[in-house]
XYZ file of C-alpha atoms in Angstrom:
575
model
C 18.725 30.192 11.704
C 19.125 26.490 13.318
C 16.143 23.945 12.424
C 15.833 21.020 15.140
C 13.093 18.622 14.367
C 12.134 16.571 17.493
C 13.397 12.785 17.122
C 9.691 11.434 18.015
C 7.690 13.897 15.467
C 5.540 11.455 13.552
C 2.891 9.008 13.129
C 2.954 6.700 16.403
C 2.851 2.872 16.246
C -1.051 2.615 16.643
C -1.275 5.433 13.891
C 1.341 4.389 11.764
C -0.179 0.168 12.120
C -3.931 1.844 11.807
C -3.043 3.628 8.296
C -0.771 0.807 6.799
C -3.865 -1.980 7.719
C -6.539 0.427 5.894
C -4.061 1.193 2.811
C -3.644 -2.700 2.811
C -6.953 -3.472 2.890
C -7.624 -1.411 0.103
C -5.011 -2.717 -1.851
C -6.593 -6.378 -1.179
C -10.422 -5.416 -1.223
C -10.803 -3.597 -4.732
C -14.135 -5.343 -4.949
C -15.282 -3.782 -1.952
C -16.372 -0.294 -0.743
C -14.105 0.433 2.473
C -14.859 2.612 5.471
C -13.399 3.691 8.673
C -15.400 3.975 11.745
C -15.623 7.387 12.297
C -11.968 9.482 11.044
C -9.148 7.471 10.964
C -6.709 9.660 12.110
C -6.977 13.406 13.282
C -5.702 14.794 10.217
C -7.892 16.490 7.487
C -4.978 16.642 4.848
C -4.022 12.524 5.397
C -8.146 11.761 5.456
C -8.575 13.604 1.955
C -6.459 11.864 0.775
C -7.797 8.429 1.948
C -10.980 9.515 0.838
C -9.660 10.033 -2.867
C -8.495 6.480 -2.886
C -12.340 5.672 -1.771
C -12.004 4.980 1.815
C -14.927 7.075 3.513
C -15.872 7.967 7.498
C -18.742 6.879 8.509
C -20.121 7.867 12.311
C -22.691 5.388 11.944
C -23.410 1.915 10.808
C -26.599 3.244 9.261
C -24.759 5.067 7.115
C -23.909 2.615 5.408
C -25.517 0.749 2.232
C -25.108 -2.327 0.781
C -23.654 -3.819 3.955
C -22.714 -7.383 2.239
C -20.360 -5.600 0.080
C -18.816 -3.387 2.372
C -15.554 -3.699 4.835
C -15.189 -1.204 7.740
C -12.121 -0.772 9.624
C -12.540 0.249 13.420
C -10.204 3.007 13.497
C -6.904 3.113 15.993
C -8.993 4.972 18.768
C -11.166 1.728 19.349
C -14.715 1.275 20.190
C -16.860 0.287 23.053
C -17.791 -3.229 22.858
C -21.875 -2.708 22.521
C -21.287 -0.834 19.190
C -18.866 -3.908 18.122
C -21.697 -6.133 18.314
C -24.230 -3.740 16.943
C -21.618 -3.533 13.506
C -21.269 -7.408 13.905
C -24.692 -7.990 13.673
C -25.506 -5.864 10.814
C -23.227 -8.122 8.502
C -20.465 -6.162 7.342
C -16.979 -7.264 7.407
C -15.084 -5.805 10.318
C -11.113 -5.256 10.438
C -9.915 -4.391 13.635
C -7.213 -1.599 13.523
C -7.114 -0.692 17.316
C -4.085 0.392 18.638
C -2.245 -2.907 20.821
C -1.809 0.206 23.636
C -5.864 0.989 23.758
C -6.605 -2.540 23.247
C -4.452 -2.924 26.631
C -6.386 -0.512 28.739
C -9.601 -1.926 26.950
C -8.810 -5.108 28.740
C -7.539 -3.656 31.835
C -10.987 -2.041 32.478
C -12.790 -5.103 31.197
C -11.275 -7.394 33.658
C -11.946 -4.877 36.463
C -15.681 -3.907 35.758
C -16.125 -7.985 36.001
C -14.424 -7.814 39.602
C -17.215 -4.601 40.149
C -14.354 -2.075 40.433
C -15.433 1.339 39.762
C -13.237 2.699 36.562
C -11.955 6.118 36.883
C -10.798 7.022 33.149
C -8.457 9.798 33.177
C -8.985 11.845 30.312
C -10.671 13.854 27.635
C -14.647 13.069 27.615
C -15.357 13.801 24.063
C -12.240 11.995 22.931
C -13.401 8.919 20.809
C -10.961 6.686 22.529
C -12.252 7.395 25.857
C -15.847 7.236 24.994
C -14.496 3.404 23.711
C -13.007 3.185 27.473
C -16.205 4.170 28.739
C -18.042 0.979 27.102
C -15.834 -1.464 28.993
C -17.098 -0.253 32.080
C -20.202 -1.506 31.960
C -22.285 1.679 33.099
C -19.603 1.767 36.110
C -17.006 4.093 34.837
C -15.950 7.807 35.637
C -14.340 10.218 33.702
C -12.441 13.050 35.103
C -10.329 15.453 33.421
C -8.715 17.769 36.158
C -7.506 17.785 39.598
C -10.832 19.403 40.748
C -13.045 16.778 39.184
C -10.727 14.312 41.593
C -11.368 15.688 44.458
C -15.200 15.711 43.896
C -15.200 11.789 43.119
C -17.903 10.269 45.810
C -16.641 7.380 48.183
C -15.925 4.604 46.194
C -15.254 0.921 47.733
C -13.323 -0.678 44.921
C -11.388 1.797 42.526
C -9.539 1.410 39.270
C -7.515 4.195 37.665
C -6.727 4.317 34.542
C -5.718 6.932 31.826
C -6.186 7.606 28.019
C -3.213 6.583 26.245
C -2.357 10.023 24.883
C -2.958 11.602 28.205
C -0.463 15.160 29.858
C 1.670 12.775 32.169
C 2.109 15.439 34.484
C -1.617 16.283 34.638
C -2.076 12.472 35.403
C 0.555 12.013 37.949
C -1.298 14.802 39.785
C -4.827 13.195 39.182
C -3.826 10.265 40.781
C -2.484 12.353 44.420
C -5.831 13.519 44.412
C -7.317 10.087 43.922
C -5.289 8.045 46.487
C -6.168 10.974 49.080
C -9.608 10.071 49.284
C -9.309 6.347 47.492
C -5.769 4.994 49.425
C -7.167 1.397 48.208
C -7.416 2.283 44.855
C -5.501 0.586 42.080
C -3.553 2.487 39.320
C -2.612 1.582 36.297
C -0.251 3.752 34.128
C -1.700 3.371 30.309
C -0.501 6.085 29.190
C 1.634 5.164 26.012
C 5.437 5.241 26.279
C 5.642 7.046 22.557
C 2.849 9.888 24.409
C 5.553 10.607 27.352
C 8.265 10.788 25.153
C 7.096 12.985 22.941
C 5.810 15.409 25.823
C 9.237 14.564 27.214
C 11.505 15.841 24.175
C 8.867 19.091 23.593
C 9.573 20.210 27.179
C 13.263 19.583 26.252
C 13.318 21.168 23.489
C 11.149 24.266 24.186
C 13.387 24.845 26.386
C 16.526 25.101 24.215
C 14.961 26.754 21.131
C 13.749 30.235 20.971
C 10.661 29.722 19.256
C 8.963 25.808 18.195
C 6.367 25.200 15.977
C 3.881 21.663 16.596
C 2.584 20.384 13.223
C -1.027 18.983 13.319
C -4.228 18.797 13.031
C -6.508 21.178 14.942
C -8.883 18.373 16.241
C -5.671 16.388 17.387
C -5.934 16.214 21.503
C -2.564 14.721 21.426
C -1.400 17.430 19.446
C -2.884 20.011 21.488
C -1.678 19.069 24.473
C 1.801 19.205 22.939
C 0.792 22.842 22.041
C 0.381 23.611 25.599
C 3.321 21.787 26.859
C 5.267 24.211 24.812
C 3.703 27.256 25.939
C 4.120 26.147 29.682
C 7.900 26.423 29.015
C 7.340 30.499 28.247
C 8.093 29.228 24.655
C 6.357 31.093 21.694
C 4.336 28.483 19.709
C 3.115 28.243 16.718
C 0.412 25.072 16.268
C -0.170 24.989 12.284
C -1.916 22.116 10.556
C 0.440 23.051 6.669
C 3.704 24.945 5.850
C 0.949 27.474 4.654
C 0.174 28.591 7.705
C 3.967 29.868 8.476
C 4.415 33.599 7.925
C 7.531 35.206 7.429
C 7.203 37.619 10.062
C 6.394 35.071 12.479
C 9.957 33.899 12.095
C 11.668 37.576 12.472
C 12.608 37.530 15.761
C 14.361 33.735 16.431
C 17.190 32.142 15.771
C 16.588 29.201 16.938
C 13.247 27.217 15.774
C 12.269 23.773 17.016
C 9.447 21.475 15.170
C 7.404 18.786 16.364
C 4.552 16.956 15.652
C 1.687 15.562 16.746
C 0.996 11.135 16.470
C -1.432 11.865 13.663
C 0.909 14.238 11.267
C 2.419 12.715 8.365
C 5.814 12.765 7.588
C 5.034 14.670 4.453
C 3.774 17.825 6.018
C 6.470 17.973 8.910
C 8.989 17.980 5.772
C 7.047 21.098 3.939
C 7.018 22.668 7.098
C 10.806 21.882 8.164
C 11.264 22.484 3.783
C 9.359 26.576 4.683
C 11.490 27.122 7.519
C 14.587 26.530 5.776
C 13.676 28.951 2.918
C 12.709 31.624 5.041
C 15.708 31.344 7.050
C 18.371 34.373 7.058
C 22.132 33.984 6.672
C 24.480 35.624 8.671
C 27.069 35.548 5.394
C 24.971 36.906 3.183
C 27.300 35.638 0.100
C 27.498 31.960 1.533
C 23.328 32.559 1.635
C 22.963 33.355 -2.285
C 25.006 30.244 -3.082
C 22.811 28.058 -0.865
C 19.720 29.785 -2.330
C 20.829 28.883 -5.947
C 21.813 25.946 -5.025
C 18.353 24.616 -3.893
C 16.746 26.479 -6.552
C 18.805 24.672 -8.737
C 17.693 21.137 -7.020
C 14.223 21.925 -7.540
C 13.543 23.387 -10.559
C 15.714 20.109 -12.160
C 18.845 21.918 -13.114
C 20.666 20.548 -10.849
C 19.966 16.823 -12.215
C 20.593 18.068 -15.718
C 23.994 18.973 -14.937
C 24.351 16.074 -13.344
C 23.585 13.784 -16.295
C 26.100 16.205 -18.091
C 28.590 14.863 -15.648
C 27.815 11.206 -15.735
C 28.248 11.289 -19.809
C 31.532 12.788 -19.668
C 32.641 9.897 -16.913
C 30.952 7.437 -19.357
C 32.847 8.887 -22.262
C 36.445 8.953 -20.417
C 35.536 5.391 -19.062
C 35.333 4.060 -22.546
C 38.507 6.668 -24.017
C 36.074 8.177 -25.996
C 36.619 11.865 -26.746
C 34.421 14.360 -25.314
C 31.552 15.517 -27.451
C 29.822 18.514 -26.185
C 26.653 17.530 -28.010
C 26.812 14.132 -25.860
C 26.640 16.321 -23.106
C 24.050 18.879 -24.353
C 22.041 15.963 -25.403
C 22.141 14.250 -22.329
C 21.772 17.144 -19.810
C 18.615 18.138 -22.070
C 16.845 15.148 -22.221
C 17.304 14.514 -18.201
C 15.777 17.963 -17.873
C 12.829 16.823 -19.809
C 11.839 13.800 -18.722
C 11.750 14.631 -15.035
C 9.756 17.629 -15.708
C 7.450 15.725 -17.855
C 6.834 12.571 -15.494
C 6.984 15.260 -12.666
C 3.809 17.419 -14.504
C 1.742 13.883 -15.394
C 2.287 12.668 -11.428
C 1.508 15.618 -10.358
C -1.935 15.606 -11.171
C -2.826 12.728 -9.591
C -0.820 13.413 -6.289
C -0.694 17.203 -6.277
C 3.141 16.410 -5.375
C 2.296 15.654 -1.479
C 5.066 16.064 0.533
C 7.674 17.374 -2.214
C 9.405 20.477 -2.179
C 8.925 20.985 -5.511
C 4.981 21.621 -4.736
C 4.716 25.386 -5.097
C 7.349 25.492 -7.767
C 5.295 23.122 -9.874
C 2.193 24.471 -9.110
C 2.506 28.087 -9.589
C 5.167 28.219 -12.959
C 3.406 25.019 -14.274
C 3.365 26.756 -18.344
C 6.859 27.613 -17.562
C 7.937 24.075 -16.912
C 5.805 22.531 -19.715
C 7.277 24.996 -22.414
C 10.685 23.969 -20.654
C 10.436 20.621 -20.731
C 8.859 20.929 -24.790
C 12.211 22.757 -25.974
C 14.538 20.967 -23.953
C 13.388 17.860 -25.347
C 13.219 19.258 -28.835
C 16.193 20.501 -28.667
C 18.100 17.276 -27.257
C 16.826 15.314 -30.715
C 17.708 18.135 -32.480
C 21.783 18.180 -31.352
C 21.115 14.218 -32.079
C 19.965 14.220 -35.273
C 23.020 16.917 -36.198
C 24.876 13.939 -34.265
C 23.823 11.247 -36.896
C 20.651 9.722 -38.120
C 21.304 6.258 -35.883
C 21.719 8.803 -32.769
C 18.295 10.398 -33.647
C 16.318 7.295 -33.640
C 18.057 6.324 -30.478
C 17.271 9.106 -28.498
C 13.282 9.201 -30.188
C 12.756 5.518 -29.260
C 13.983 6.642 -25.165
C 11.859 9.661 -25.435
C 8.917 7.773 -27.068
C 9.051 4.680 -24.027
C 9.736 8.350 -21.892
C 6.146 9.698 -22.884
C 4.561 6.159 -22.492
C 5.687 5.946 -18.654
C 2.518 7.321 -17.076
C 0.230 6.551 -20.164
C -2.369 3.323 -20.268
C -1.263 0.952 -22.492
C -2.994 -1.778 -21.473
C -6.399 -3.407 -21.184
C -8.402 -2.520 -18.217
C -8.645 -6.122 -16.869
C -5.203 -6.080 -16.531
C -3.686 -4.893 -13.203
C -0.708 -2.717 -14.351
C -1.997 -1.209 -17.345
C 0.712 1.552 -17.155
C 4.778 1.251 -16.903
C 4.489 3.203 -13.837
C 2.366 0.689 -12.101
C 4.850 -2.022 -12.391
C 6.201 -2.390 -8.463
C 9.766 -0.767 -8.209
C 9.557 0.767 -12.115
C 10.583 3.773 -11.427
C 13.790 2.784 -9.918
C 14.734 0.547 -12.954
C 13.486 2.635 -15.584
C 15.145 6.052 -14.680
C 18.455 4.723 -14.157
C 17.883 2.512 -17.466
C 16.948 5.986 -19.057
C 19.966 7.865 -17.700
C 22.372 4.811 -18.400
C 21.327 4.965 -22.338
C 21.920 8.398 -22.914
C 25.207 8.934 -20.636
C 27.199 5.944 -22.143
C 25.275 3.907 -24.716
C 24.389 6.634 -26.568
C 28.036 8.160 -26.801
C 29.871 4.845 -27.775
C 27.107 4.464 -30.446
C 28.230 7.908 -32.110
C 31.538 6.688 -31.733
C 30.760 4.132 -34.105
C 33.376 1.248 -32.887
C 32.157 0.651 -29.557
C 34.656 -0.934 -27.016
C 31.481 -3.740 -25.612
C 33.208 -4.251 -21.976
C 33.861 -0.918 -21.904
C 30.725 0.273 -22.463
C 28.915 -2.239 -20.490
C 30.964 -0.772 -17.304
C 30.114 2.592 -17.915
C 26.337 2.037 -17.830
C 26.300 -0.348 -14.869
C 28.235 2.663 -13.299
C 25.474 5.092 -14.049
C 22.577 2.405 -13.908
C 24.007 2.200 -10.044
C 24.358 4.916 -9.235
C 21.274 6.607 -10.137
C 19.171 3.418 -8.919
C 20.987 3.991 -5.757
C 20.079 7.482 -5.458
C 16.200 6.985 -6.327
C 15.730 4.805 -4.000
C 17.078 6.547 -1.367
C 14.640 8.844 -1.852
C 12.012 6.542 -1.918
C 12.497 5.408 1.302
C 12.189 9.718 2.551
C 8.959 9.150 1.051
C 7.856 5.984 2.104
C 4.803 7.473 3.852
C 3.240 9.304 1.606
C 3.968 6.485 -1.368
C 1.615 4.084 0.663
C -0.678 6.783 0.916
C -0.838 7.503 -3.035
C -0.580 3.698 -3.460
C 2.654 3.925 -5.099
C 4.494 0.328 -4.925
C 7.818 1.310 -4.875
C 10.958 -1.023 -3.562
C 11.032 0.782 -0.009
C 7.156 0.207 0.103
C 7.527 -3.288 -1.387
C 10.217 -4.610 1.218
C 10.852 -2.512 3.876
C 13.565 0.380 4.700
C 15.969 -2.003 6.078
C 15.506 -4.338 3.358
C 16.088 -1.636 0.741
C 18.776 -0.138 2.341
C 20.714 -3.865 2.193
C 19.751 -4.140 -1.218
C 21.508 -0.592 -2.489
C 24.430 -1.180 -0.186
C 24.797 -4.808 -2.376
C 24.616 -2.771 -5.254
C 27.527 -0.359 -4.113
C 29.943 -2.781 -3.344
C 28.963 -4.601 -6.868
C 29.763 -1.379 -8.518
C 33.192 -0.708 -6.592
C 33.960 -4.031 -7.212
C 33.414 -3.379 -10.650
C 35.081 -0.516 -11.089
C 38.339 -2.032 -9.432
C 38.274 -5.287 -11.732
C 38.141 -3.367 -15.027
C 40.687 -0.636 -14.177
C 43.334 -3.682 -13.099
C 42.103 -5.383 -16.120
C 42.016 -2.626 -18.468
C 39.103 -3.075 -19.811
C 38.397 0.762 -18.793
C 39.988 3.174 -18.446
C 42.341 4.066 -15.162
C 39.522 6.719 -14.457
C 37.598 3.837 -12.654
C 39.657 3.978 -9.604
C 38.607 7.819 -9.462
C 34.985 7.166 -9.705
C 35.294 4.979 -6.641
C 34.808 8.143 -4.279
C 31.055 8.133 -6.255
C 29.475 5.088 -4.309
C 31.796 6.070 -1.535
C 30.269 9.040 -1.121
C 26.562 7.614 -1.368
C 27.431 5.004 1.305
C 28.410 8.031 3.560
C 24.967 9.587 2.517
C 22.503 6.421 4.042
C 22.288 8.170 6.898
C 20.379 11.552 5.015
C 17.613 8.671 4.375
C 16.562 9.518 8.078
C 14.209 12.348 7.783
C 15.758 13.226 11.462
C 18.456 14.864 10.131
C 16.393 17.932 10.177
C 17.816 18.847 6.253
C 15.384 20.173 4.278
C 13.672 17.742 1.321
C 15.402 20.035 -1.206
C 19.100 20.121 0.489
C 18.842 15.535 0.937
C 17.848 15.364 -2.652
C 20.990 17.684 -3.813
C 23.078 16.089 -1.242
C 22.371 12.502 -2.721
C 22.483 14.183 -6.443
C 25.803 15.245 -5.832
C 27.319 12.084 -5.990
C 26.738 12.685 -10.313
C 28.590 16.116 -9.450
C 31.845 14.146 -8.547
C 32.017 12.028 -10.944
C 32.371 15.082 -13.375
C 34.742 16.582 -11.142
C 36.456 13.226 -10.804
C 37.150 13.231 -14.382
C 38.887 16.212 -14.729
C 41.079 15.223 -11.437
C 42.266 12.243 -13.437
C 43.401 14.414 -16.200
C 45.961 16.053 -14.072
C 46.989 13.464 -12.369
């Protein structure tokens, strides 16, 4: 079965600026109780959340108490200008989070009304942003929805057209024919937002090259909706789900081909479950080539996958240094990797429910399963160090220990990161720290002579690489980070910024490698392990959710790159 996911599925800019401004303000404003006129978006899953972090609807100023110590953020949609003043006057601190594109047509119809044109809004009349239209119009607005409502407009003298931003372009277009027939004078604007008529643009497109497509949003979205239609105009059968959930099996029977958009208020976190559920449902035509994929991903999520990974990176950080291969090293390490991320996965977890990861169900349906996992992997890995040596058992019990202690308070209340985790970019530093200890300090300790340049090569190579590779996926999850409040380096400075910063990194670490293999200070494995941030470099481009790849298959993609090194190793043996 081939996925597409449509290039403009998403938050728009007025969403995307409207969410980021409220998140920021509550951030800033911990003092303060925070509100959002009416929802912010139209999506239940994305306001649930908002409302755990304490950010609560109101559809009324009255609603709310206290006013002196409350900010309220008028949502993306906008609001007609008597209720501005009416929330002015009240006293509490407004934040203005209309979209620049409604804030246009806002001023457009402002302007107008003062000349005493007669507004003609095109579109929905229950929609909030139109009822915020309406307000500019001072009492001298229309709103018409269909062709027929046109054609019944009275004689006007001086007409202005406009349209709600998310407005059916086509159903516009033929609004204004009927319009100019009886109104030849009138003057039309086109406000409908360049992100709407692409995205009604690529669905036409794109119903019409899949066999089935499948629009990802919230019930109560118009925008969404209308996308809906589009789809089914085009003969195509839709699907309009608000979760993965919602997808059955049998609904997927028939196709081959399955498209996926979204609708401007659906974030990126549920298009991935959804585009994550399609993938797993999907059949193989080689059904041999389909069980390897299958384990595969199976292995990606239920941590496997990582574990042999860190297995991989010890025995490169064991040949780096010319130490001989100790299968406890490896046992140890793999282990410990294993246990860690299921722990820190289980403790996140139950703040965040895992939104947006494809580990979700896993988690949340074998949770005993992964506990007791986690408990005797972690077990075991001190057990295979203390048979290593005393020295190697308080090494690996201080790492698990500071391990435990990631997600734990620590610190006072008045202090603002009271837990390791809070600490802006921690996880980043910390995991690759973790993995760096155990894949190459923890070998040339056992080794008990310890070549120091040697050694301090190998971890930067693992430190890099895995720091590399976590943030990568922190910037796939950008979205729902902000929403959780996690600070993390993407969040912090930007995509673009990040992506600069890892690339930096890369070419540090090849650099690296190349110095110390001339200089011998490693061995001539280093120019092996160059393919490793080669091969990373090529993957930047899976850090566009676009791509259409499952969560699942980007995360073993990018994981892969510890995979190579392994295999890198035992190339350099033959040759």
């Amino acid at each position: 079965m081939e996925i597409k996911l449509a290039k403009t599925a998403g938050f728009c800019m007025g969403v995307r600026r409207a969410v980021d401004l409220v998140l920021e303000v509550a951030q800033r404003e911990k003092g303060r109780r925070i509100y959002t006129y009416g929802p912010l978006i139209h999506n239940p899953q994305t306001i649930n959340i908002l409302k755990s972090r304490g950010i609560t609807a109101v559809s009324r100023i009255e609603e709310i108490s206290g006013k002196d110590g409350a900010v309220l953020i008028i949502r993306a949609h906008g609001i007609a200008p008597d209720e501005r003043k009416k929330i002015r006057e009240s006293g509490v601190k407004i934040i203005d989070a209309t979209c620049p594109k409604v804030a246009h047509v806002q001023a457009i119809i402002k302007k107008h009304a003062a000349l005493d044109y007669t507004v003609i809004i095109a579109g929905d009349r229950k929609h909030p942003e139109v009822d915020g239209l309406w307000g500019y119009t001072k009492g001298k607005g229309i709103v018409v929805s269909t062709q027929e409502e046109a054609e019944k407009l009275p004689a006007l003298e001086k007409v202005c057209v406009v349209a709600q931003t998310t407005q059916d372009t086509e159903n516009y277009r033929l609004i204004i024919e009927k319009i100019l027939q009886t109104h030849p004078q009138a003057v039309v604007f086109n406000t409908i937002c360049s992100s709407t008529e692409r995205r009604q643009e690529e669905i036409i497109t794109l119903a019409s090259e899949m066999d089935a497509l499948f629009v990802v949003g919230g019930k109560n979205s118009a925008n969404t909706c209308r996308l809906a239609d589009l789809s089914r105009k085009q003969n195509t059968p839709t699907f309009h789900i608000e979760t993965a959930r919602e997808i059955q099996p049998a609904d997927l029977a028939p196709y081959k081909k399955i498209g996926v958009s979204a609708g401007a208020s659906t974030p990126n976190w549920i298009i991935d479950q959804v585009v994550d559920q399609l993938a797993e449902t999907q059949s193989n035509p080689h059904p041999q080539m389909g069980f390897a994929l299958k384990l595969w991903l199976w292995m990606v999520k239920t941590e496997i996958y990582s574990a042999l990974g860190a297995a991989a990176l010890a025995l490169s950080g064991m040949r780096l240094q010319n130490l001989s291969v100790q299968i406890n090293s490896l046992a140890v390490a793999s282990l410990f990797v294993f246990a860690m991320h299921v722990i820190n996965r289980l403790m996140s977890g139950k703040e965040s429910g895992l939104i947006g990861s494809f580990r979700e169900k896993s988690y949340m349906v074998n949770e005993k399963y992964y506990s007791l996992a986690a408990g005797v992997s972690l077990l075991s890995a001190l057990a295979l160090a203390l048979a290593n040596s005393l020295s190697s058992f308080l090494f690996m019990s201080i790492i698990s220990l500071a391990g435990g202690l990631y997600n734990m308070k620590i610190l006072p209340g008045f202090i603002r990161f009271q837990r390791l985790k809070d600490i802006p970019g921690s996880k980043n530093f910390f995991t690759a720290v973790a993995w760096g200890m155990v894949t190459s300090l923890l070998p040339a300790l056992e080794s008990g002579n310890p070549d120091k340049a040697a050694m301090a090569v190998a971890f930067f190579f693992t430190f890099a690489l895995v720091f590399t590779r976590s943030a990568m996926s922190d910037i796939m999850d950008m979205q729902s980070d902000k929403l959780l409040g996690r600070e993390t380096i993407p969040v912090l400075v930007g995509k673009e910024k990040t992506q600069i910063l890892l690339k930096l990194i890369l070419l540090i670490l090849l650099s690296v490698l190349a110095v110390a293999a001339f200089a011998g200070w490693i061995s001539s494995l280093g120019f092996f392990l160059m393919i490793c941030p080669l091969y990373i470099w090529i993957c930047f481009r899976l850090c566009d959710r676009k791509t259409g790849l499952s969560g699942a298959a980007v995360e073993g993609l990018l994981e892969t790159s510890y995979i190579i090194a392994g295999f890198a190793v035992l190339f350099h043996q033959f040759f």
